[in-house]
Coordinates of C-alpha atoms and ligand atoms in Angstrom, one line a residue:
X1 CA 0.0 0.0 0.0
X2 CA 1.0 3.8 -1.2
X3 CA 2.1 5.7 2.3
X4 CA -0.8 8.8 2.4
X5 CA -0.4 12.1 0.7
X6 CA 0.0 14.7 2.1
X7 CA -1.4 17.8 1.5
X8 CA 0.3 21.1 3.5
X9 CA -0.8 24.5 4.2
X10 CA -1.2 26.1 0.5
X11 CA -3.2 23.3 -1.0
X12 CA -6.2 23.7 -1.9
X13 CA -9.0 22.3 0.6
X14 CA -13.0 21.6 -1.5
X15 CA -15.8 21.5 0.9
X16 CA -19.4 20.0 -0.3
X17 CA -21.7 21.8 1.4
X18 CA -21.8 25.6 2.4
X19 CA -23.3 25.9 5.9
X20 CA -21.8 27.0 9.5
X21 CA -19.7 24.0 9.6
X22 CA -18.2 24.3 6.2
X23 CA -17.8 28.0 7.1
X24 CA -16.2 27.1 10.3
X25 CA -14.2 24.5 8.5
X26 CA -13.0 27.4 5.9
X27 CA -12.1 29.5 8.9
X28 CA -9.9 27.0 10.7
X29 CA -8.2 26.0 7.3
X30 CA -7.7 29.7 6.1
X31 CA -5.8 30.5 9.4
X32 CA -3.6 27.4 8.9
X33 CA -2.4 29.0 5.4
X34 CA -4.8 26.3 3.3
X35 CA -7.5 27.8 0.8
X36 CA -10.9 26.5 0.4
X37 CA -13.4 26.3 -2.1
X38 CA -17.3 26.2 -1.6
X39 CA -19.5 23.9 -3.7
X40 CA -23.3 25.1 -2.6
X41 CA -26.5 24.9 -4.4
X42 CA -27.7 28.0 -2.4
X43 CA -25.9 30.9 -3.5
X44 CA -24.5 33.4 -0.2
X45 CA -23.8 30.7 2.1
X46 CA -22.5 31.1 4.9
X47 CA -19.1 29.1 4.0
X48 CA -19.1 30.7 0.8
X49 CA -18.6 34.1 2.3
X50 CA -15.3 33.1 4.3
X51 CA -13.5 31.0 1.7
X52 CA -11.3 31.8 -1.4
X53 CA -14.5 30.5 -4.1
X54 CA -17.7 29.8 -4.1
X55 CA -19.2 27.8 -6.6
X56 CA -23.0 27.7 -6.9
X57 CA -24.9 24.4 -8.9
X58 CA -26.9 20.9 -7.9
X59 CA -24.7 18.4 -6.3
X60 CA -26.2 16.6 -10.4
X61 CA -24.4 18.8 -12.2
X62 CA -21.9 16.6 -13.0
X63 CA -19.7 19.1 -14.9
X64 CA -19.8 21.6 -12.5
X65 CA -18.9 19.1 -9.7
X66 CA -15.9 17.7 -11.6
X67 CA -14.4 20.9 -12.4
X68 CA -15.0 21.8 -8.7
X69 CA -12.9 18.6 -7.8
X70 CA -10.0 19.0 -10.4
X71 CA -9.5 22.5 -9.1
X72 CA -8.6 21.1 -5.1
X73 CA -6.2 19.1 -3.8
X74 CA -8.3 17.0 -1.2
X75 CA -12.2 17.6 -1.1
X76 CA -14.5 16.6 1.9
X77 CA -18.3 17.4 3.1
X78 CA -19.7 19.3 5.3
X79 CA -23.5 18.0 5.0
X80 CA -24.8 14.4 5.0
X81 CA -27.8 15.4 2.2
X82 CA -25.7 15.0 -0.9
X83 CA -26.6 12.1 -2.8
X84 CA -23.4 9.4 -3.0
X85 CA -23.6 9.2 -6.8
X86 CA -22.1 12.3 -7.8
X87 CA -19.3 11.9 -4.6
X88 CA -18.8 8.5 -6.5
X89 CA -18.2 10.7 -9.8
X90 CA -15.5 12.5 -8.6
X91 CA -13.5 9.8 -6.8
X92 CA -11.2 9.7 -9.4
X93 CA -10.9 13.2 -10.0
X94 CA -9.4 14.4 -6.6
X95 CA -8.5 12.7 -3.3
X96 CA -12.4 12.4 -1.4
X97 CA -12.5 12.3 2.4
X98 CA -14.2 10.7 3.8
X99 CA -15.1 7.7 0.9
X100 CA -18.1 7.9 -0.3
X101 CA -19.0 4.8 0.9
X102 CA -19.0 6.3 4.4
X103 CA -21.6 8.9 3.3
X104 CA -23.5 6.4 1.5
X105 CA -24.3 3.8 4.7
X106 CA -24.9 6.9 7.3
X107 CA -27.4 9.3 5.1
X108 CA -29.8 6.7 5.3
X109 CA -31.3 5.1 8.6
X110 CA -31.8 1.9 7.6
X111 CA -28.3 1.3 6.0
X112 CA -26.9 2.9 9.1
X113 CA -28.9 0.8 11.6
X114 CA -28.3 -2.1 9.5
X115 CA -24.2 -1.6 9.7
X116 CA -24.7 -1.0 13.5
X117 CA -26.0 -4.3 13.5
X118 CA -23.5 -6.2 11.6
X119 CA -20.7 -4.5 13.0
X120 CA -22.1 -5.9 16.9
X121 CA -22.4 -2.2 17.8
X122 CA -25.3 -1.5 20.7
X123 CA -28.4 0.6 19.7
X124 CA -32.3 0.4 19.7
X125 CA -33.9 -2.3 18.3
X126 CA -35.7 -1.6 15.3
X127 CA -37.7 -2.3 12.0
X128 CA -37.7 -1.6 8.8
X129 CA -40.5 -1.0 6.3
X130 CA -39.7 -0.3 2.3
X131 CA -41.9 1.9 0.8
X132 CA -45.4 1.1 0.3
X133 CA -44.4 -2.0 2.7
X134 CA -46.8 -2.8 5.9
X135 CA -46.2 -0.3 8.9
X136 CA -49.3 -1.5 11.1
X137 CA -47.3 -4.8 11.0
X138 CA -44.1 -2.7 12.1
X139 CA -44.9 -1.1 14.6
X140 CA -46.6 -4.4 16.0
X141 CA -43.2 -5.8 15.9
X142 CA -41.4 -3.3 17.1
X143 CA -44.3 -2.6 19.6
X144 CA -45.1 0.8 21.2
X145 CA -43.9 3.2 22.5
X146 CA -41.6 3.8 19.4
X147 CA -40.1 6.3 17.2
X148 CA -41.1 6.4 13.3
X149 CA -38.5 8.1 11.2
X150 CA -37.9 8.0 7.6
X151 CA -35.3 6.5 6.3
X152 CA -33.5 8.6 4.1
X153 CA -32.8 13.0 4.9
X154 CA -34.0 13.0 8.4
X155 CA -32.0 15.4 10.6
X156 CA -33.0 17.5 13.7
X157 CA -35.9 15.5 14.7
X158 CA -37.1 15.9 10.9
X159 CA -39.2 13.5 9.0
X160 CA -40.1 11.7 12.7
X161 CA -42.7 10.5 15.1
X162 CA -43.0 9.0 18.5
X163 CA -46.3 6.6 18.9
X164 CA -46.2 6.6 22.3
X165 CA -49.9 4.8 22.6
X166 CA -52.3 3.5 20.1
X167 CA -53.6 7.2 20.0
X168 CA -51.2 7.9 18.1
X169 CA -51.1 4.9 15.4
X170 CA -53.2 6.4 13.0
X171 CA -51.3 9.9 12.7
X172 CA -48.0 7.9 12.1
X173 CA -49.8 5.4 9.7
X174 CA -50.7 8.6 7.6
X175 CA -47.6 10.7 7.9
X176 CA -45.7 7.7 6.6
X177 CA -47.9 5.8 4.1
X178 CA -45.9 4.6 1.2
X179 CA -42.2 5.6 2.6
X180 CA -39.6 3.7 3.9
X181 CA -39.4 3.8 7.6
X182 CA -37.1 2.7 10.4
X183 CA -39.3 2.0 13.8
X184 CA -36.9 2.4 16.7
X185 CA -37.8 1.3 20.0
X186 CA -38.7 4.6 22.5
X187 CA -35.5 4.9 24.7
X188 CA -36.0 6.1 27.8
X189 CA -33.0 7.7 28.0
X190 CA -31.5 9.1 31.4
X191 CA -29.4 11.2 29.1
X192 CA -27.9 11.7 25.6
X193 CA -24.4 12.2 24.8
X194 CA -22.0 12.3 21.8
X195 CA -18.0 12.2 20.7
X196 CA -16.9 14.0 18.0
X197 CA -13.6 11.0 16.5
X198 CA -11.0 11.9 13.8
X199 CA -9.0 9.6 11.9
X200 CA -6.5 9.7 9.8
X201 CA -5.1 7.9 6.9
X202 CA -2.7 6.5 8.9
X203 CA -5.1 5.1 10.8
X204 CA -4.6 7.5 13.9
X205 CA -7.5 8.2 16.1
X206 CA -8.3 10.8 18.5
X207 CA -11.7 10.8 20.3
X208 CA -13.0 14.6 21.6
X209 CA -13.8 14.9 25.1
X210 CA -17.8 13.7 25.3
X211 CA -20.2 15.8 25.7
X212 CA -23.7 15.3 27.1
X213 CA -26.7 17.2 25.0
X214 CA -29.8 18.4 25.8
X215 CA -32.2 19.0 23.0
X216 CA -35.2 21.0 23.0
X217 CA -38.1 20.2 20.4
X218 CA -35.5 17.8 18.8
X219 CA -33.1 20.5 18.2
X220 CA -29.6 20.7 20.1
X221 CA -29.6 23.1 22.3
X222 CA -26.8 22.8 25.0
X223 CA -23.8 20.7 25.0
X224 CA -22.1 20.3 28.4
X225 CA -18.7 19.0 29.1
X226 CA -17.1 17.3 30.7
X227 CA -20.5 15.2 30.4
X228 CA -22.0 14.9 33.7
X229 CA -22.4 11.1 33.8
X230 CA -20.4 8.0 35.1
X231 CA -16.5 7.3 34.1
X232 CA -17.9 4.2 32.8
X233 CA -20.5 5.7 30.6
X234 CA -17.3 8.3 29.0
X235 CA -15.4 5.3 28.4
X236 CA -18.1 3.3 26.3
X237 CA -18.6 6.3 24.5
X238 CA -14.9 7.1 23.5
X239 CA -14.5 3.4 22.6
X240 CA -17.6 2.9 20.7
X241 CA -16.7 5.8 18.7
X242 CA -13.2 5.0 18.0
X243 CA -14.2 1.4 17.3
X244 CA -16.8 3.2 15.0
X245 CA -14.1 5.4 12.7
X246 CA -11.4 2.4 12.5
X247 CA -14.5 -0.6 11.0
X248 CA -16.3 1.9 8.7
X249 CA -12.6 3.2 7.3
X250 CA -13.5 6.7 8.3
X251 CA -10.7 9.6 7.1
X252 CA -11.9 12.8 8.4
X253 CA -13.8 13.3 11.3
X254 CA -17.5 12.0 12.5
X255 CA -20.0 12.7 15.4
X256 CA -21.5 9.7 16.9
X257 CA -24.4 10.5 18.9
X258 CA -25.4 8.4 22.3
X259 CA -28.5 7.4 24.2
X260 CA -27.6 6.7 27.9
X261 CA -30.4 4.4 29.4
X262 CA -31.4 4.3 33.1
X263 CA -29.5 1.2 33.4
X264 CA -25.8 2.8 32.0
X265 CA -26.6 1.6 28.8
X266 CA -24.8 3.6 25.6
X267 CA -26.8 2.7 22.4
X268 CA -25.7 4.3 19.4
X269 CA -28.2 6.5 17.8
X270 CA -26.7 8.5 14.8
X271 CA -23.3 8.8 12.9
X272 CA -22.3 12.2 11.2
X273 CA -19.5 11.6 8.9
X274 CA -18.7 15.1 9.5
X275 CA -18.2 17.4 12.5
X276 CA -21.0 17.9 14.6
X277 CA -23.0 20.6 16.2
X278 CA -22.1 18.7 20.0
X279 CA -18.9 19.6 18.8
X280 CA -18.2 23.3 18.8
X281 CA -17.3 23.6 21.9
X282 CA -14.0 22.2 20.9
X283 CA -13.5 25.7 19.1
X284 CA -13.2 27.7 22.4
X285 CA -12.2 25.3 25.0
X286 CA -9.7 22.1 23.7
X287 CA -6.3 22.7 22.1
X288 CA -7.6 21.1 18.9
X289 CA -11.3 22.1 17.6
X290 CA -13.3 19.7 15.6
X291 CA -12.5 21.8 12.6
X292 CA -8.8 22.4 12.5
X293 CA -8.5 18.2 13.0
X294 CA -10.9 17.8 10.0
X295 CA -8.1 20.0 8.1
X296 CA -5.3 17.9 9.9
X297 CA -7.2 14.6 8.7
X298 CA -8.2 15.2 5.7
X299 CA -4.6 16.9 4.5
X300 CA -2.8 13.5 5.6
X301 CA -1.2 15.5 8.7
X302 CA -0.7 14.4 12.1
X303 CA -4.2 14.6 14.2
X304 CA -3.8 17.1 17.4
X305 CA -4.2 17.3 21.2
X306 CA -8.1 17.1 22.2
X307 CA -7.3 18.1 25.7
X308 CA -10.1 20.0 27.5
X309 CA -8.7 22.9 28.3
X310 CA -11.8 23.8 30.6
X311 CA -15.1 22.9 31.3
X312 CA -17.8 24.6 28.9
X313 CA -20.9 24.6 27.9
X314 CA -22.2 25.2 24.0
X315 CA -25.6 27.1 23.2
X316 CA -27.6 27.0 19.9
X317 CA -28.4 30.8 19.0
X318 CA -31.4 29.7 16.7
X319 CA -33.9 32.3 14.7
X320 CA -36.0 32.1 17.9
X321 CA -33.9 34.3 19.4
X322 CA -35.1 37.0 16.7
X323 CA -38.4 36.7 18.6
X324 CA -39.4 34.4 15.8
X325 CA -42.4 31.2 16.3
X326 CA -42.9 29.1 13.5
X327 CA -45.7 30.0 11.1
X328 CA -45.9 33.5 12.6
X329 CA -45.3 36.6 10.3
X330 CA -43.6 39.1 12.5
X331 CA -40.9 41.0 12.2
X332 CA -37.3 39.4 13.4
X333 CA -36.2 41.7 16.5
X334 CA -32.2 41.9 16.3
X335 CA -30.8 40.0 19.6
X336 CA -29.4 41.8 22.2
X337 CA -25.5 40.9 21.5
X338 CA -23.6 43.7 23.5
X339 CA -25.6 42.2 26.8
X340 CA -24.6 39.1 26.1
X341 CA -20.8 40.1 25.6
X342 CA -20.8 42.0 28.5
X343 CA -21.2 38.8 30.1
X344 CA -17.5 37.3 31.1
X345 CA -16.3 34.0 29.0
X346 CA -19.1 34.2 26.8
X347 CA -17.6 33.8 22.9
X348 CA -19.7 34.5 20.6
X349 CA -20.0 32.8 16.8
X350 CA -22.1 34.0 14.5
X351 CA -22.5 32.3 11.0
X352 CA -23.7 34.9 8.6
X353 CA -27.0 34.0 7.5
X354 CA -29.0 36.7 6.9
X355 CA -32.4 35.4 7.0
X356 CA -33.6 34.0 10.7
X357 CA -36.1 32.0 10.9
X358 CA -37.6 29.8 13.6
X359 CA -35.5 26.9 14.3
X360 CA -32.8 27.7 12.3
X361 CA -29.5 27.9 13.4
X362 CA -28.1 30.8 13.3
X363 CA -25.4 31.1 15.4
X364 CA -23.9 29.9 18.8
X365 CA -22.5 31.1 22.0
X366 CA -20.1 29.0 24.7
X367 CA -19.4 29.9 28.0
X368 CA -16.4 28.5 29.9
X369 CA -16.4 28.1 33.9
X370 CA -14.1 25.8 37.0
X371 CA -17.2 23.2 36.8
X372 CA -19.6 22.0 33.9
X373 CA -22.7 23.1 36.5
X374 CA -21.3 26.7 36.6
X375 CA -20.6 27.1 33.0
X376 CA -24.4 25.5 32.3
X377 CA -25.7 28.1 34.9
X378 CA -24.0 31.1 33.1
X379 CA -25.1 30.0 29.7
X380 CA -29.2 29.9 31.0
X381 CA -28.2 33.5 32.2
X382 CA -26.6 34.4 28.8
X383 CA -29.3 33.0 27.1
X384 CA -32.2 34.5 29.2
X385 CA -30.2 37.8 27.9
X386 CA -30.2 37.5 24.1
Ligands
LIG1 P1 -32.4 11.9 15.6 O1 -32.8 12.8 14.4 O2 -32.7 10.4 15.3 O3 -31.1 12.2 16.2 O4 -33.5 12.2 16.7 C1 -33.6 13.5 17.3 C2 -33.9 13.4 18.8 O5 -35.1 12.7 19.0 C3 -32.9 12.6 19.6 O6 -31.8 13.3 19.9 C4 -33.7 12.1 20.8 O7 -33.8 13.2 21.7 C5 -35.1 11.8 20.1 N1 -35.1 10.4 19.7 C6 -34.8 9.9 18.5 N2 -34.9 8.5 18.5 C7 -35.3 8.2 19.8 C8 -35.6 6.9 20.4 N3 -35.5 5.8 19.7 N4 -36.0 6.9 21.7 C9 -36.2 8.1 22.3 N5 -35.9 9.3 21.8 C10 -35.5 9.4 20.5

């Protein structure tokens, strides 16, 4: 086998996807001397505005993508939406991280849970209906309560449904008629965590500090670490993940997401083959963030330190903090920023989108204190301020 190449500061980086963490990708890249081109359907993306070019066409156009790829070095993605086929197309072109095999088996629910399952990996148990196949018969054999989702672009909650009684069987049996489904057993979960792994071609792995996530209306919207649970739980977590990168031949890096039962449990739920939301705390509080060892990975170079360098907490800024509710049609009321950087520790990251909306993610805030309690404390306050 070749030895790795190598790709150092002045090579060209190409990053599929334009959102905040292509963006933050760019930035981290940019500051170690690399450049970075943007391929984005959506023209002004948020990436697009902080890298060297910004290219603007469906991940189909096939032309478009393979001049993209002949003009960089190394080219990765930043969002788990893009169909495989065209990834596939420009395999040959330029050096792809991670494969597009990795991509392929994590976009979609079945193929993930299916790969969990072969590869002896914990997680719910779970059913699978092809489209048009017989849900009533799944969710018998899944039984309730469970979680409906659909197998392919789910994200955030998106495109699922907890039946938690037999209420709530007919309202799943119509949001999902004719689609292919997974049916996940409800976990009762005492809490959820996640680890943000890199690997490199080498084979070197480092697993980020993990960090325990509370969402709100399926949507992250703290990240706390060090995670607040067992020394036992931490080290599931860090192994799973590692185990994880090394058997699906991951280069780059990849958020695995956790559910921590009542009994001490860690169940996989979701792989990201790409860095994670849980994982921007890394920006403000380890000696690595998620973003420069996605560069490091990706670029053949060795992966850094992920020490902690405090405890911190992560806040979602989403278009709700505009004073925005879904559906409504008021006017977006600009946060009050300067209270919120009065506040000490508070770093503030912003991702340029212009539009707010509800839910959206618009930005986010961390807060760094001597325990994970204090720095959760002072984010609620920051928050309560914006
Ligand atoms: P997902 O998009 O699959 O990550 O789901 C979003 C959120 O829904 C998770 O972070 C959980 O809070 C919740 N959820 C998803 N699946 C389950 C499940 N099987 N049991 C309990 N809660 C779940």
């Amino acid at each position: 086998m070749s030895a790795p190449k190598v790709f150092l500061p002045g090579s060209t980086i190409g990053v599929l996807g334009g959102g905040q963490l292509g963006r933050m990708l760019a930035q981290a890249a940019a500051r170690m001397g690399y450049r970075v081109h943007v391929f984005e359907p959506q023209a002004q993306c948020p990436a697009g505005a902080v890298a060297h070019r910004e290219v603007n066409a469906p991940y189909e156009d096939l032309a478009a993508l393979a001049d993209f790829a002949r003009g960089c070095d190394v080219v990765t993605y930043e969002f788990e939406n893009i169909p495989a086929a065209p990834l596939r197309h420009i395999e040959g072109l330029t050096q792809l991280y991670p494969h597009w095999s990795v991509l392929e088996t994590t976009q979609n629910r079945s193929r993930e849970k299916r790969w969990l399952r072969a590869h002896g990996v914990p997680h719910a148990r779970f059913a699978e209906v092809a489209a048009g196949g017989d849900l009533a018969a799944g969710l018998c054999e899944v039984g309730i309560p469970c979680v409906v989702k659909t197998a392919d672009f789910g994200y955030d909650g998106k495109g699922q449904l907890k039946v938690m009684t037999e209420a709530d069987v007919p309202a799943a049996l119509k949001k999902f008629a004719g689609q292919p489904v997974v049916i996940e057993q409800f976990i009762d979960f005492a809490c959820e965590v996640s680890a943000v792994v890199a690997r490199s071609p080498g084979g070197e792995l480092r697993v980020f500090p993990v960090s325990e996530n509370i969402h709100t209306n399926h949507i992250l919207e703290f990240s706390i670490v060090p995670a607040r649970v067992p020394a036992a739980v931490l080290q599931q977590a860090e192994q799973l993940a590692a185990r994880i990168a090394a058997e699906i031949n991951l280069v780059g890096v990849m958020g695995v997401e956790f559910f921590v039962t009542k009994a001490g449990e860690v169940l996989v739920n979701e792989l990201a083959p790409r860095t994670h939301n849980s994982g921007h705390y890394t920006l403000d509080a380890c000696v690595t963030s998620q973003f420069e060892q996605q560069v490091r990975a990706i670029c053949g170079l060795p992966l850094g330190s992920v020490e902690l360098l405090s405890p911190v907490v992560m806040v979602n800024i989403l278009g709700d903090a505009w004073g925005l509710t879904a559906g409504s049609t008021q006017a977006p009321v600009e946060p009050d920023w300067a209270a919120l950087l009065a506040e000490p520790n508070v770093r503030l990251h912003l991702y340029g989108k212009s539009e707010p909306r509800a839910g959206r993610k618009m930005g986010h805030f961390t807060v760094t204190a001597p325990t994970a309690d204090a720095a959760l404390a002072l984010a609620r306050r920051g928050q309560a301020l914006l």
